[in-house]
Short mmCIF file of C-alpha atoms in Angstrom, two decimals:
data_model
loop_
_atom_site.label_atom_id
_atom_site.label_comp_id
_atom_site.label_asym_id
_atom_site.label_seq_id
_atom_site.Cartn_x
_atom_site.Cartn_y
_atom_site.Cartn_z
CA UNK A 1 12.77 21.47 -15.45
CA UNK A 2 9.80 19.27 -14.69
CA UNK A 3 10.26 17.47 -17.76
CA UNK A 4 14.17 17.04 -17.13
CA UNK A 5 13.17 15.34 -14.05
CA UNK A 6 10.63 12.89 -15.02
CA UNK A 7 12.99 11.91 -18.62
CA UNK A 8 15.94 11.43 -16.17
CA UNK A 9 16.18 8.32 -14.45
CA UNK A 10 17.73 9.54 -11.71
CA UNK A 11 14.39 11.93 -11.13
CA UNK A 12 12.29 8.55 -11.97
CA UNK A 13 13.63 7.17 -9.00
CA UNK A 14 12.81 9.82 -7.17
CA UNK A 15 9.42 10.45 -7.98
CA UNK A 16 9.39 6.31 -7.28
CA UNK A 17 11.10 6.83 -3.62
CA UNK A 18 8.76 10.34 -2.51
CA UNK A 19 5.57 8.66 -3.82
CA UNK A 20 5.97 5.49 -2.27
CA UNK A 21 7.03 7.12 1.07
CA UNK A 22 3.78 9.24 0.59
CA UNK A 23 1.86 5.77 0.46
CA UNK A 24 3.66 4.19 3.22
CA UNK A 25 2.77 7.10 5.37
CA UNK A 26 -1.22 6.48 4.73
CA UNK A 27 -0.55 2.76 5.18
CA UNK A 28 0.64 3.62 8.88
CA UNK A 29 -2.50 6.20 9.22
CA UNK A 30 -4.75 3.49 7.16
CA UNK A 31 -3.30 0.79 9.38
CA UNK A 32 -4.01 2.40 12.78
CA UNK A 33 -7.49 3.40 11.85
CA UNK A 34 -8.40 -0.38 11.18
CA UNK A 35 -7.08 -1.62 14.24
CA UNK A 36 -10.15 0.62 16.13
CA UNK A 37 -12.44 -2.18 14.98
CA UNK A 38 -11.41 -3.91 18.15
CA UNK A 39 -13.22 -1.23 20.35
CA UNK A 40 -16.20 -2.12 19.00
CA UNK A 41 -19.35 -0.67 16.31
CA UNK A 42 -19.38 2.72 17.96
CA UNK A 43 -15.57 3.46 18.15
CA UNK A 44 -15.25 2.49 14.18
CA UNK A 45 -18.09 3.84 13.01
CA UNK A 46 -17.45 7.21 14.41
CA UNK A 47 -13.63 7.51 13.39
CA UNK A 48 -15.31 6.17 9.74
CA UNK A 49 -17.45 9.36 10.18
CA UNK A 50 -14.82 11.19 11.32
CA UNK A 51 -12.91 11.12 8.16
CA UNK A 52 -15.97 12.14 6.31
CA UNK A 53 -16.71 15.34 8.26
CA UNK A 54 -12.36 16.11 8.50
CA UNK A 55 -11.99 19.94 8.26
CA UNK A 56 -15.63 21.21 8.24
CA UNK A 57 -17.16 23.77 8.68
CA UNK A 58 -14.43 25.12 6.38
CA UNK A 59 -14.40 22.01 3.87
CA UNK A 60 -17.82 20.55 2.90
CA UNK A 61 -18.52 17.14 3.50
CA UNK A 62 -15.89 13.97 2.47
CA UNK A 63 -14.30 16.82 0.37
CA UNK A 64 -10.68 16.19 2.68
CA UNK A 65 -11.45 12.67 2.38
CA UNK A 66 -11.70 12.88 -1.58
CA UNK A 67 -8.07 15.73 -1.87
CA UNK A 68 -6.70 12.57 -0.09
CA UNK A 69 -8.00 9.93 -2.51
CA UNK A 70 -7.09 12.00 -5.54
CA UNK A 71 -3.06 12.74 -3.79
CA UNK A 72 -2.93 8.69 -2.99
CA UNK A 73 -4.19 8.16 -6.62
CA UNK A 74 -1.69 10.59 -8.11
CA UNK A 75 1.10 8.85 -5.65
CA UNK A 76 -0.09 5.27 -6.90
CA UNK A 77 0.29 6.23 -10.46
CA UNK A 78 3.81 8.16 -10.52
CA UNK A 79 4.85 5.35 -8.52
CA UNK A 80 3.34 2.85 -10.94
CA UNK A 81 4.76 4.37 -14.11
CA UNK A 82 8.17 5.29 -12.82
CA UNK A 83 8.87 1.72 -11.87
CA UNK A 84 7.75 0.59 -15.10
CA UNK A 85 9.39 2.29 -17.40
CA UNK A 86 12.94 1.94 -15.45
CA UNK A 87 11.90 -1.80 -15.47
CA UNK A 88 11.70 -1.38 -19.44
CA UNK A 89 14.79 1.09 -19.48
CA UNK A 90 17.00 -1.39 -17.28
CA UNK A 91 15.78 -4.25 -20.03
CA UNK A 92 16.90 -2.09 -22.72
CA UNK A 93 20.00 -1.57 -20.92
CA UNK A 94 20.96 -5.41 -21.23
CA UNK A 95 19.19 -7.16 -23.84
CA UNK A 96 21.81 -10.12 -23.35
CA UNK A 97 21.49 -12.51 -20.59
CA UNK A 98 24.67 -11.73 -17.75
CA UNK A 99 27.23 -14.22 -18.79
CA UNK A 100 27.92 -14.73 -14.79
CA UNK A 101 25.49 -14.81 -12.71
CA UNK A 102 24.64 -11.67 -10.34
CA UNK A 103 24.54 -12.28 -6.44
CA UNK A 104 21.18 -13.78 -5.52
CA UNK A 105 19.24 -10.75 -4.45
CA UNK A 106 16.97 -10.86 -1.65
CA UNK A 107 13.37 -12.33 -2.02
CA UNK A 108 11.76 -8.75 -1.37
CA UNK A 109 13.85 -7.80 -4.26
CA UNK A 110 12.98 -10.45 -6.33
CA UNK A 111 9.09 -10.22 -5.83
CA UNK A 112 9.20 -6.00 -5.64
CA UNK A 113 7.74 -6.02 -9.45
CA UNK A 114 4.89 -9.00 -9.05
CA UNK A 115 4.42 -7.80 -5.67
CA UNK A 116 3.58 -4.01 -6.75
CA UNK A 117 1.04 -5.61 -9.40
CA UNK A 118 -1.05 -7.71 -6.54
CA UNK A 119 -1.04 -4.82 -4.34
CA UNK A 120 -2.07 -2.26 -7.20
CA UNK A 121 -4.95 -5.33 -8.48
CA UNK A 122 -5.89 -5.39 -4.72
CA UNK A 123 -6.18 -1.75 -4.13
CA UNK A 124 -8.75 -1.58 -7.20
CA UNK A 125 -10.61 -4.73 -5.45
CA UNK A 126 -10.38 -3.55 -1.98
CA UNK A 127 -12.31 -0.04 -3.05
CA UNK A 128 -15.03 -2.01 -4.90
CA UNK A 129 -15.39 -4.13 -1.94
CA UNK A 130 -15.37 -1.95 1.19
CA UNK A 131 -16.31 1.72 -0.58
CA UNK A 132 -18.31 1.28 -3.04
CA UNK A 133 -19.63 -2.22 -2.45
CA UNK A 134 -20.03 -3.07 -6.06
CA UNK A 135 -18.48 -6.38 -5.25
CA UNK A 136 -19.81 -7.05 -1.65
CA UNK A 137 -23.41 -8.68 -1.89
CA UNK A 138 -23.98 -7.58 1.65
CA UNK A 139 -22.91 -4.13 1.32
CA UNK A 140 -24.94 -1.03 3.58
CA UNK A 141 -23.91 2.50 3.18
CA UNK A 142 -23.31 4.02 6.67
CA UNK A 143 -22.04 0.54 8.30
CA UNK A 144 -18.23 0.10 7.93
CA UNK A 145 -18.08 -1.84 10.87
CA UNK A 146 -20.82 -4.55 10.11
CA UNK A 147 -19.37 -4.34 6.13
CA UNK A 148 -15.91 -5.59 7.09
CA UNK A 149 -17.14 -8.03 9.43
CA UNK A 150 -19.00 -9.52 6.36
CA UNK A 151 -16.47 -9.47 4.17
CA UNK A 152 -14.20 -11.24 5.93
CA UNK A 153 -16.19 -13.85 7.11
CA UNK A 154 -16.01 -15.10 3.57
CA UNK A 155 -13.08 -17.31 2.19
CA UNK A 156 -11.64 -15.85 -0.67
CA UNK A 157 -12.16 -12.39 0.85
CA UNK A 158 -9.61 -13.53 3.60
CA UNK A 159 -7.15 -14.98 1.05
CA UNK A 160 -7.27 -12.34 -0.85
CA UNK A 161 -6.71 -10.07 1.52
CA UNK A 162 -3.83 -11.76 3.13
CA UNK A 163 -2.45 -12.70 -0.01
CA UNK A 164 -2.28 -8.94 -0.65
CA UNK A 165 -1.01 -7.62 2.55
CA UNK A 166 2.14 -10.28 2.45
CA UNK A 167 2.90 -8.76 -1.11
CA UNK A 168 2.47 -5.13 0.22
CA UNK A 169 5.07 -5.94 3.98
CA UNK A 170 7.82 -7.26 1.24
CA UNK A 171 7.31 -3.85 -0.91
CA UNK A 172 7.56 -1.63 1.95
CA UNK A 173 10.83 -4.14 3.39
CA UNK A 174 12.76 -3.63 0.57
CA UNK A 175 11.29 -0.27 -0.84
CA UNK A 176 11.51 1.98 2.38
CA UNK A 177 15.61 0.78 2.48
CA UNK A 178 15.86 1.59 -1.34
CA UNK A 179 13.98 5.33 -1.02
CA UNK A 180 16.35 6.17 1.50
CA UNK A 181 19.40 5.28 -0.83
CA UNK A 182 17.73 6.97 -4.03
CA UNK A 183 17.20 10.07 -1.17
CA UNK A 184 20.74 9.95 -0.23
CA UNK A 185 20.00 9.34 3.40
CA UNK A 186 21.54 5.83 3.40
CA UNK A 187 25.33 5.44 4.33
CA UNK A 188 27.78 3.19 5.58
CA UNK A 189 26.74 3.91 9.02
CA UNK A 190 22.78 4.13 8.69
CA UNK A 191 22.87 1.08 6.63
CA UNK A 192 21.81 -1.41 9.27
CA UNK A 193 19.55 0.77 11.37
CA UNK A 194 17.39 1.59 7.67
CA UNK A 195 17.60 -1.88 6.85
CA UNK A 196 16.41 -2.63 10.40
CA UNK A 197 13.57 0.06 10.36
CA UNK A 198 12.26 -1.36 7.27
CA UNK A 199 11.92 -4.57 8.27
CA UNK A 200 10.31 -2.82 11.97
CA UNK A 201 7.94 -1.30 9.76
CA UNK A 202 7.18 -4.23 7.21
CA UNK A 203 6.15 -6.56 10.05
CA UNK A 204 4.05 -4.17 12.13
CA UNK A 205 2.28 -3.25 8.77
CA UNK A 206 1.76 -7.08 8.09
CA UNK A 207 0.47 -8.33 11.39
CA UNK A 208 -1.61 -4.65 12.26
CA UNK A 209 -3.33 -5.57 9.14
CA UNK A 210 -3.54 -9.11 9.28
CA UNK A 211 -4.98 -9.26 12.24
CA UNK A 212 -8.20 -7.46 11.43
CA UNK A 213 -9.83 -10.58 9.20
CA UNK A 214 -8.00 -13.09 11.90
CA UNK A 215 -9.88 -11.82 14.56
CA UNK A 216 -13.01 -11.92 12.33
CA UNK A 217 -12.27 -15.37 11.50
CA UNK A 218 -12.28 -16.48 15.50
CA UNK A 219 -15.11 -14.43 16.71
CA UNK A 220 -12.50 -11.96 18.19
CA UNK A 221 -14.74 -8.88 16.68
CA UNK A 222 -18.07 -10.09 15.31
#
């Protein structure tokens, strides 16, 4: 059955729709956790904390931290592999150029590939760079609120980061409307309010985001 479902491209598109909702979920949770850096040191330090200590005494330390990282990582690569390999089944399906052209899609659609590469490169960059601080010359173990204040008070950490975040609001605009059609809970009717919730939840992603290395960048948190 299992193997039915992941052959079936019908059950790769589901897979794709289930783990990217199960990413956009922790973006949200991610997202809301950043934006405590404008209470101050103490505030994001101790919600930083907070996720390392989640469900003790009965889990031991960072061990609900770690059954998340290992679910996102699962979700990441389903996610990753589904899309490819309908990308390379949907090639195979037309080897010949249309000889009319298709209705211009919309740029979301058109980036959704490139897009899911930057984010996925960015993902790998932003762990070695806030978690384990292989890449982040300044790095100290215990900080999180003095480490992100240093890494964005370089250039290419901001444009990087931006960069990434624009890719990752068009992903969720256009892939949020597409797992509810591959879920069957678009329609006629819920069209417009799905299309409109997606783009809701693309832009509050964006600028929730965003706004952590702008407000670096004008002394807002320091």
């Amino acid at each position: 059955m299992t193997r039915t479902l992941w052959d079936s491209t019908v059950g790769k598109k589901t897979i794709m729709a289930v783990s990217g909702l199960i990413m956009l979920g922790y973006l949200v949770v991610h997202m809301v956790g950043n934006l405590k850096i404008f209470f101050g040191p103490g505030t994001f330090d101790g919600y930083a904390h907070w996720l390392r200590t989640l469900g003790e005494p009965v889990l031991h330390y960072e061990w609900a931290l770690w059954i998340v990282r290992v679910g996102l990582v699962a979700a990441v690569v389903l996610h990753g592999v589904s899309a490819y390999q309908l990308s390379r089944r949907d090639i195979r399906a037309r080897p010949a150029k249309y000889v009319h052209k298709r209705p211009r899609a919309s740029y979301a659609t058109r980036t959704m590939r490139w897009g899911g590469i930057i984010v996925a490169l960015f993902i790998v960059w932003h762990i070695l760079d806030l978690t384990t601080g292989t890449v982040h010359t300044s790095f100290e173990a215990g900080r999180p609120y003095q480490n992100v204040v240093d890494t964005f008070s370089t250039w290419y950490s901001n444009v990087i980061y931006i960069t990434a975040v624009l890719a990752m609001g068009l992903h969720v605009q256009h892939g949020f409307w597409s797992a509810a059609q591959t879920l069957g809970v678009g329609n006629a009717t819920r069209d417009r309010i799905l299309k409109t919730l997606a783009n809701v939840l693309a832009t509050v992603l964006t600028v929730g985001f965003i706004s952590v290395p702008v407000a670096v960048m004008t002394g807002v948190v320091s």
